[in-house]
Coordinates of C-alpha atoms in Angstrom, one line a residue:
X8 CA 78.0 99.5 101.5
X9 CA 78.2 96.1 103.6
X10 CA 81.2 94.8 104.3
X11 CA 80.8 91.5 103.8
X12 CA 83.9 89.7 103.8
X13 CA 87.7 90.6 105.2
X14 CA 90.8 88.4 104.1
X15 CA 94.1 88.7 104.7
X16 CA 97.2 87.9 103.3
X17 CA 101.3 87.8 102.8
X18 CA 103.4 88.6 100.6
X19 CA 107.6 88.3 100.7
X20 CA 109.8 89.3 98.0
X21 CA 113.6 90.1 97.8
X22 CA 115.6 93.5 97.9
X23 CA 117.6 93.3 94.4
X24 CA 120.0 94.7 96.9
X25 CA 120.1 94.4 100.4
X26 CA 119.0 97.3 102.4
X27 CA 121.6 98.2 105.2
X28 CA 121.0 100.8 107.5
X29 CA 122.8 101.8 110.7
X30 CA 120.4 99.9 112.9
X31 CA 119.4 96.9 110.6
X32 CA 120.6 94.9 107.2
X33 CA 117.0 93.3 105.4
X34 CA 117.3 91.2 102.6
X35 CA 113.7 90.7 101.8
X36 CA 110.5 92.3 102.8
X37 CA 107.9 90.5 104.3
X38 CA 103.9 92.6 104.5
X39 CA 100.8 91.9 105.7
X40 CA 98.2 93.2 102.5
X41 CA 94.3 93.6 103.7
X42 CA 91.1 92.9 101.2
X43 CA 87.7 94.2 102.0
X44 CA 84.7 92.8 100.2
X45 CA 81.2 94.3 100.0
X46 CA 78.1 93.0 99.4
X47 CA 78.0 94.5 95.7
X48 CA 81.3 92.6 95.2
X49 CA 83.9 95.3 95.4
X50 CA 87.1 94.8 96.5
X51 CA 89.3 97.0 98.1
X52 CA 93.0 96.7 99.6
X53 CA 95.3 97.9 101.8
X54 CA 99.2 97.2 102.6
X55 CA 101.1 97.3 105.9
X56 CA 104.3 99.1 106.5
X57 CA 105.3 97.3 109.7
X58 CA 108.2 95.3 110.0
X59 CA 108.8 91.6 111.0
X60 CA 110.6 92.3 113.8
X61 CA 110.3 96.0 116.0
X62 CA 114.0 97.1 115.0
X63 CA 111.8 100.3 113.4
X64 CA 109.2 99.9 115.8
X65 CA 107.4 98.1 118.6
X66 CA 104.4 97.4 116.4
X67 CA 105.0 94.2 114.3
X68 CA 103.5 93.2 111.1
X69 CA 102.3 90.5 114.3
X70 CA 100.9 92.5 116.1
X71 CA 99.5 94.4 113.1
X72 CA 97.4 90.9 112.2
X73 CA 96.9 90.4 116.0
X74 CA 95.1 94.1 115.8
X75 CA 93.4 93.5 112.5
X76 CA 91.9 90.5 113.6
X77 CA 90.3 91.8 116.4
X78 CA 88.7 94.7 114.3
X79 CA 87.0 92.0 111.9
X80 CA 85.4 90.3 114.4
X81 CA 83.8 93.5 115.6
X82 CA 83.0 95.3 112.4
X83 CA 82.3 92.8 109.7
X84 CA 79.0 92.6 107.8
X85 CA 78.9 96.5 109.0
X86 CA 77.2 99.1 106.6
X87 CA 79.6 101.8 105.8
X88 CA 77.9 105.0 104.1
X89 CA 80.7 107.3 104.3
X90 CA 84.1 107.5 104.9
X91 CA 83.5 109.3 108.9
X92 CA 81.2 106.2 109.4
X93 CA 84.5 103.5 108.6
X94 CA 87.0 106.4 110.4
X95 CA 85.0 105.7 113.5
X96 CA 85.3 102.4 113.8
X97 CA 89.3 102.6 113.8
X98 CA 89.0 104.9 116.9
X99 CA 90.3 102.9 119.0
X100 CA 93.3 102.0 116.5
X101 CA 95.3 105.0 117.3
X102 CA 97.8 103.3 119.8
X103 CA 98.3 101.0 117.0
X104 CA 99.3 103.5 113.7
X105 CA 100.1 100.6 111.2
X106 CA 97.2 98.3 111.8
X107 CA 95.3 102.0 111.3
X108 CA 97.3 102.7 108.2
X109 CA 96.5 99.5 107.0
X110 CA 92.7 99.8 107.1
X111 CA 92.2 103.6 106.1
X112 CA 94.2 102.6 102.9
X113 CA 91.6 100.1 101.4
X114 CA 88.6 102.3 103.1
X115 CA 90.0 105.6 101.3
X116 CA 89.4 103.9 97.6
X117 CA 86.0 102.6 99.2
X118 CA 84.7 106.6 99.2
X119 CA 87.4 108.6 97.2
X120 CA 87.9 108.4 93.8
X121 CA 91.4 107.0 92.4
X122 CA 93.2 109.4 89.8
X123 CA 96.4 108.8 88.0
X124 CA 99.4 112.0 88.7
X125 CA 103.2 111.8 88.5
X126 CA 105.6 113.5 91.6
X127 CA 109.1 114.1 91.6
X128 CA 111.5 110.8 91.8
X129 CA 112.9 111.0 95.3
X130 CA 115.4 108.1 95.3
X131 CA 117.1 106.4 98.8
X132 CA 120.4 104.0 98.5
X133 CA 122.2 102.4 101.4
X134 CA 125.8 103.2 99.9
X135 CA 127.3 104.1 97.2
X136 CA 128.1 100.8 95.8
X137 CA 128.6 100.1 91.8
X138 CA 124.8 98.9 91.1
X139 CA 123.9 101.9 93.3
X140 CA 125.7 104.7 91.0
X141 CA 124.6 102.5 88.2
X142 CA 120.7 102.5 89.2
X143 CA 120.9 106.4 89.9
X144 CA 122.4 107.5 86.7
X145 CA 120.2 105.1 84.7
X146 CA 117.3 106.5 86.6
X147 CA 118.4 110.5 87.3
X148 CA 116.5 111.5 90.4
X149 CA 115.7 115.0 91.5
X150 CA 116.5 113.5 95.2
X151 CA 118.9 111.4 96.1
X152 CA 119.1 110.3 100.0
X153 CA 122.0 108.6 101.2
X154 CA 122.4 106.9 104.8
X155 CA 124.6 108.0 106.9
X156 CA 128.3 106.1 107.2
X157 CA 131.7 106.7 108.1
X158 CA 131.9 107.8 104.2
X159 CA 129.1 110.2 104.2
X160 CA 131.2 113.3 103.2
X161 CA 132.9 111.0 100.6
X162 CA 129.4 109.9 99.4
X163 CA 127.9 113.4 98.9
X164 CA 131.2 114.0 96.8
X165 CA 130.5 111.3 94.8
X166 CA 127.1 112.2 94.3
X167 CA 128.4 115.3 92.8
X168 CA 130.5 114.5 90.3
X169 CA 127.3 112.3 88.5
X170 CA 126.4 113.7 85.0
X171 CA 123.3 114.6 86.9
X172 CA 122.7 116.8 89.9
X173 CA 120.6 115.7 92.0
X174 CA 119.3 117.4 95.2
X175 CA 121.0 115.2 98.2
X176 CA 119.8 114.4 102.0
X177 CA 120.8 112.5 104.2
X178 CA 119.3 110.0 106.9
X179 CA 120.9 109.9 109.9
X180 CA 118.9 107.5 111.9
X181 CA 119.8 108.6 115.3
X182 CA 122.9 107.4 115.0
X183 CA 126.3 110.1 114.9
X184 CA 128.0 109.7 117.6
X185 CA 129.6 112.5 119.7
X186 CA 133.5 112.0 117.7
X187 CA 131.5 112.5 114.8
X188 CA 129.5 115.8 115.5
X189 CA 132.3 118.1 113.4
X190 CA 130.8 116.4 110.0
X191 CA 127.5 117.5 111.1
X192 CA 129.2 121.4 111.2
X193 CA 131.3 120.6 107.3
X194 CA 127.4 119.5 105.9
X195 CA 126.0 123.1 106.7
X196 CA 128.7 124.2 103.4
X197 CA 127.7 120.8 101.5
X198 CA 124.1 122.6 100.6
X199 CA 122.1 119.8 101.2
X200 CA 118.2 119.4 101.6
X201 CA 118.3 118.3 104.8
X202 CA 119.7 115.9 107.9
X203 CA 117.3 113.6 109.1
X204 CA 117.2 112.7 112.9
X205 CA 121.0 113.3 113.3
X206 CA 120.5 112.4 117.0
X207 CA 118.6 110.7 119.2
X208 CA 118.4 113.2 121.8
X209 CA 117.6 116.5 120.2
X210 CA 119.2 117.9 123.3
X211 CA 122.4 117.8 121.3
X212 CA 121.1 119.9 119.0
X213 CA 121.9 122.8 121.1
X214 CA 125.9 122.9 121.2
X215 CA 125.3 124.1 118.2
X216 CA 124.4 127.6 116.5
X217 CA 122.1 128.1 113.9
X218 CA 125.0 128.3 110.8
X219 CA 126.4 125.3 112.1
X220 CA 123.7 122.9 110.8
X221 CA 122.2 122.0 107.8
X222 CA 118.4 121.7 107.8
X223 CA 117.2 119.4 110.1
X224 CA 114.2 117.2 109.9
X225 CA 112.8 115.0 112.3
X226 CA 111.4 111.5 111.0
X227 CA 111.2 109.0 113.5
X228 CA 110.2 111.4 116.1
X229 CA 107.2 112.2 114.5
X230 CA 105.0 110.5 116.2
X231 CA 101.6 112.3 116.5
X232 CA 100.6 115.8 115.7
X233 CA 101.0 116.9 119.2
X234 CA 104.2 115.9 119.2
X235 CA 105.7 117.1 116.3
X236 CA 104.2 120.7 117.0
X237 CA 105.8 120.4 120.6
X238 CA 109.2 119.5 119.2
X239 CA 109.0 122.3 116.1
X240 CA 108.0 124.7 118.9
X241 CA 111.6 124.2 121.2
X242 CA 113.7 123.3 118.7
X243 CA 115.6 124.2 115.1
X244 CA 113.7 122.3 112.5
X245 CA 113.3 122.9 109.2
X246 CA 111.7 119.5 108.3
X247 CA 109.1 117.3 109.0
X248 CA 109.5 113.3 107.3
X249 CA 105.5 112.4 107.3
X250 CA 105.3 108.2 107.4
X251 CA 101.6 107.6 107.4
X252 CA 102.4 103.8 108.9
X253 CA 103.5 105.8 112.1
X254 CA 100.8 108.7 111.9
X255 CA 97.8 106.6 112.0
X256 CA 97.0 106.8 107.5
X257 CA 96.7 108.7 104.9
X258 CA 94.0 110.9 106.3
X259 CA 95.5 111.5 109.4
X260 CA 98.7 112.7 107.3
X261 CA 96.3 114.8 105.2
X262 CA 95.5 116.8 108.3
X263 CA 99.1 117.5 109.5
X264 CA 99.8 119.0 106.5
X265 CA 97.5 121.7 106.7
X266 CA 98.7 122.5 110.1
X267 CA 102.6 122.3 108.9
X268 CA 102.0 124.4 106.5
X269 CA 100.7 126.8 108.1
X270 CA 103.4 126.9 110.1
X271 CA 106.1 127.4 107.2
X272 CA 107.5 123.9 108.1
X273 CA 108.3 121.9 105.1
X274 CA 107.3 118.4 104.4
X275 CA 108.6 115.5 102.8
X276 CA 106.4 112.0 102.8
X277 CA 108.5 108.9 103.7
X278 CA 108.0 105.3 102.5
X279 CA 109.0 102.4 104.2
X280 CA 110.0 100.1 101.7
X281 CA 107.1 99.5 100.4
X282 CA 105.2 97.8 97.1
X283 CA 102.9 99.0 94.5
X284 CA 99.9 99.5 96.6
X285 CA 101.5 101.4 99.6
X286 CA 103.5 103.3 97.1
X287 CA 100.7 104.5 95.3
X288 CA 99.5 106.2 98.6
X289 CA 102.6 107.6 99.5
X290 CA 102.9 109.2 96.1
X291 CA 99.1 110.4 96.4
X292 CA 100.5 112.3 100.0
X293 CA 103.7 113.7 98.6
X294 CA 102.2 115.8 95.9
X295 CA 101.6 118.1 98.7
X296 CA 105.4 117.9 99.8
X297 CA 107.9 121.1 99.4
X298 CA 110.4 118.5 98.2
X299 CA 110.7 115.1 96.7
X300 CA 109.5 112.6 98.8
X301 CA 110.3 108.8 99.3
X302 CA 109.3 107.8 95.9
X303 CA 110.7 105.4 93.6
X304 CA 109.6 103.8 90.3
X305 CA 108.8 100.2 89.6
X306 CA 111.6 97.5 90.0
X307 CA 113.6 99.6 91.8
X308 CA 113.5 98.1 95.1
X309 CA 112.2 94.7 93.9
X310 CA 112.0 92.4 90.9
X311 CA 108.4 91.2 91.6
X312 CA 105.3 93.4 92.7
X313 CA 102.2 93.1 94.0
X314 CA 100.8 95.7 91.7
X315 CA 101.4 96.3 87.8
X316 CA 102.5 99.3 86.1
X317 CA 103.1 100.4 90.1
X318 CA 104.9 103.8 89.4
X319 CA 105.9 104.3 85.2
X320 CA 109.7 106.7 85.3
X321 CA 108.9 109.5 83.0
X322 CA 112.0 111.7 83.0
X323 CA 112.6 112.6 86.4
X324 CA 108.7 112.2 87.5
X325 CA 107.3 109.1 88.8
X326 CA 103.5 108.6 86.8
X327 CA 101.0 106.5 88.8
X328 CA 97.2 104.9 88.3
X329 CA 95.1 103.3 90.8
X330 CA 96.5 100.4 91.9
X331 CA 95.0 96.8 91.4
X332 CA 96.6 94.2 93.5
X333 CA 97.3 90.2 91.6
X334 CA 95.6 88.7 94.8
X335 CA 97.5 85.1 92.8
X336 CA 100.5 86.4 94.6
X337 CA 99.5 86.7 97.8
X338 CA 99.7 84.2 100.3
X339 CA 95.8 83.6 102.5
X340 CA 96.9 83.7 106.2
X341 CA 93.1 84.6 107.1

């Protein structure tokens, strides 16, 4: 197939409630959304996980357009006969995951059939507020993950006294602090999943024995496959949070997979926030995950979407088909 034409475009809706982590508080989110045309008049998409700003990381949804840009002036009105023939041209992508993301997403429904499946609901609130508690029991997930707070061990209490049981983890972002390591001890008796990234160095790690900790998983160190098998190899990880914005796409996830498994290392797929399209992808990875992953059902994060039908609730299931983008959304920025 030719590629014939490549357009970009924005798109900005709302949280229906604001997303507050320990590093940043977002009220809407802003993307950059990719559409490949080929000479037999397909079209073919592909959404960007980066962020406005680099609170998450250095490489912008700006930077992500500044990248993008430069690949279309190089590779459009290229023929594309398989999917090796459009992985080689992104190459030179790999300092640059999201912009790589980006791309793979709309070339991997170029070559690879779309199917509909349903995964486990894996559910992620910024505190326990009334809407919150409201939202979860309305919605039951298997996986609930909070963020950590001042009132995590009160939040996991609450959590458990829901008509529902859900399995809990937590996201830690980096940020406990050394006055706050003896909560990290009380959560190995909480049973929980897992502790993402309870440190930034995981140096700290070592003041404590093995029953002191819950399971930890690394997320935002998980950089490259190199790296994660260095870090699983010296430290006590149970584990890995997959993002494919950070890993370079869905095929590059694909193949870490194999080798984590192999390794008895479990996996869990992150989102980033994300709409229909994105979500589609990250639901298409996490049916290879040993728990729920960062999936959640339509209107849950936003009023407004992108994509229709973008993730049906069934029970405690999520039930996705191929996405198909409303391009009268979106705003043309190239």
């Amino acid at each position: 197939m030719k590629l014939q034409a490549v357009k970009l475009y924005e798109y900005n809706a709302s949280f229906k409630h604001a997303i507050v982590t320990p590093k940043i508080k977002l009220s809407c989110r802003k993307v950059l959304i990719i559409e490949l045309i080929t000479d037999t008049g397909q079209h073919y998409f592909g959404e960007c996980n980066a962020f406005e700003t680099d609170w998450y990381s250095p490489e912008t949804i700006e930077v992500v357009r500044h990248q993008t840009e430069k690949w279309i002036k190089q590779y459009q009105n290229e023929t594309f006969n398989h999917f090796g023939e459009a992985q080689a041209t992104l190459d030179n992508l790999m300092a640059f995951p999201a912009t790589r993301s980006m791309l793979v997403m709309a070339f991997y429904q170029m070559f690879y059939e779309m199917h509909s499946f349903k995964v486990p609901y894996g559910a992620t609130v910024s505190g326990l507020t009334e809407g919150n508690l409201k939202q979860l029991v309305d919605t039951q997930p298997q996986r609930v993950k909070i963020k950590w707070s001042q009132h995590v061990l009160q939040n996991i209490e609450m959590l458990k006294q829901l008509d529902f049981q859900p399995n809990i983890a937590i996201d830690a972002n980096e940020s406990i602090q050394e006055n706050e390591s003896h909560k990290l001890k009380q959560l190995a008796n909480k049973s929980i999943l897992y502790i993402e990234e309870p440190f930034k160095s995981l140096d700290k790690l070592e003041a404590f024995t093995k029953s002191e900790l819950p399971p930890i998983a690394i997320d935002e160190k998980a950089l490259s496959q190199d790296e994660i098998m260095k870090i699983i190899a010296n430290n006590p990880i149970n584990v890995v949070v997959l993002k494919p914005f950070r890993l370079g796409g869905v095929d590059k996830v694909l193949e870490i997979i194999n080798v984590l498994k192999a390794k008895d290392i479990k996996i869990v797929i992150g989102g980033m926030y994300e709409y229909g399209l994105s979500r589609y992808f990250t639901a298409l990875l996490a049916q290879f995950a040993d728990y729920p992953s960062d999936i959640t059902p339509e209107g849950y994060y936003f009023k407004n979407d992108i994509v229709n039908n973008a993730g049906i609730l069934k029970g405690d299931s999520i039930y996705f088909e191929p996405p198909e983008v409303n391009t009268a959304q979106l705003k043309r920025v190239y």
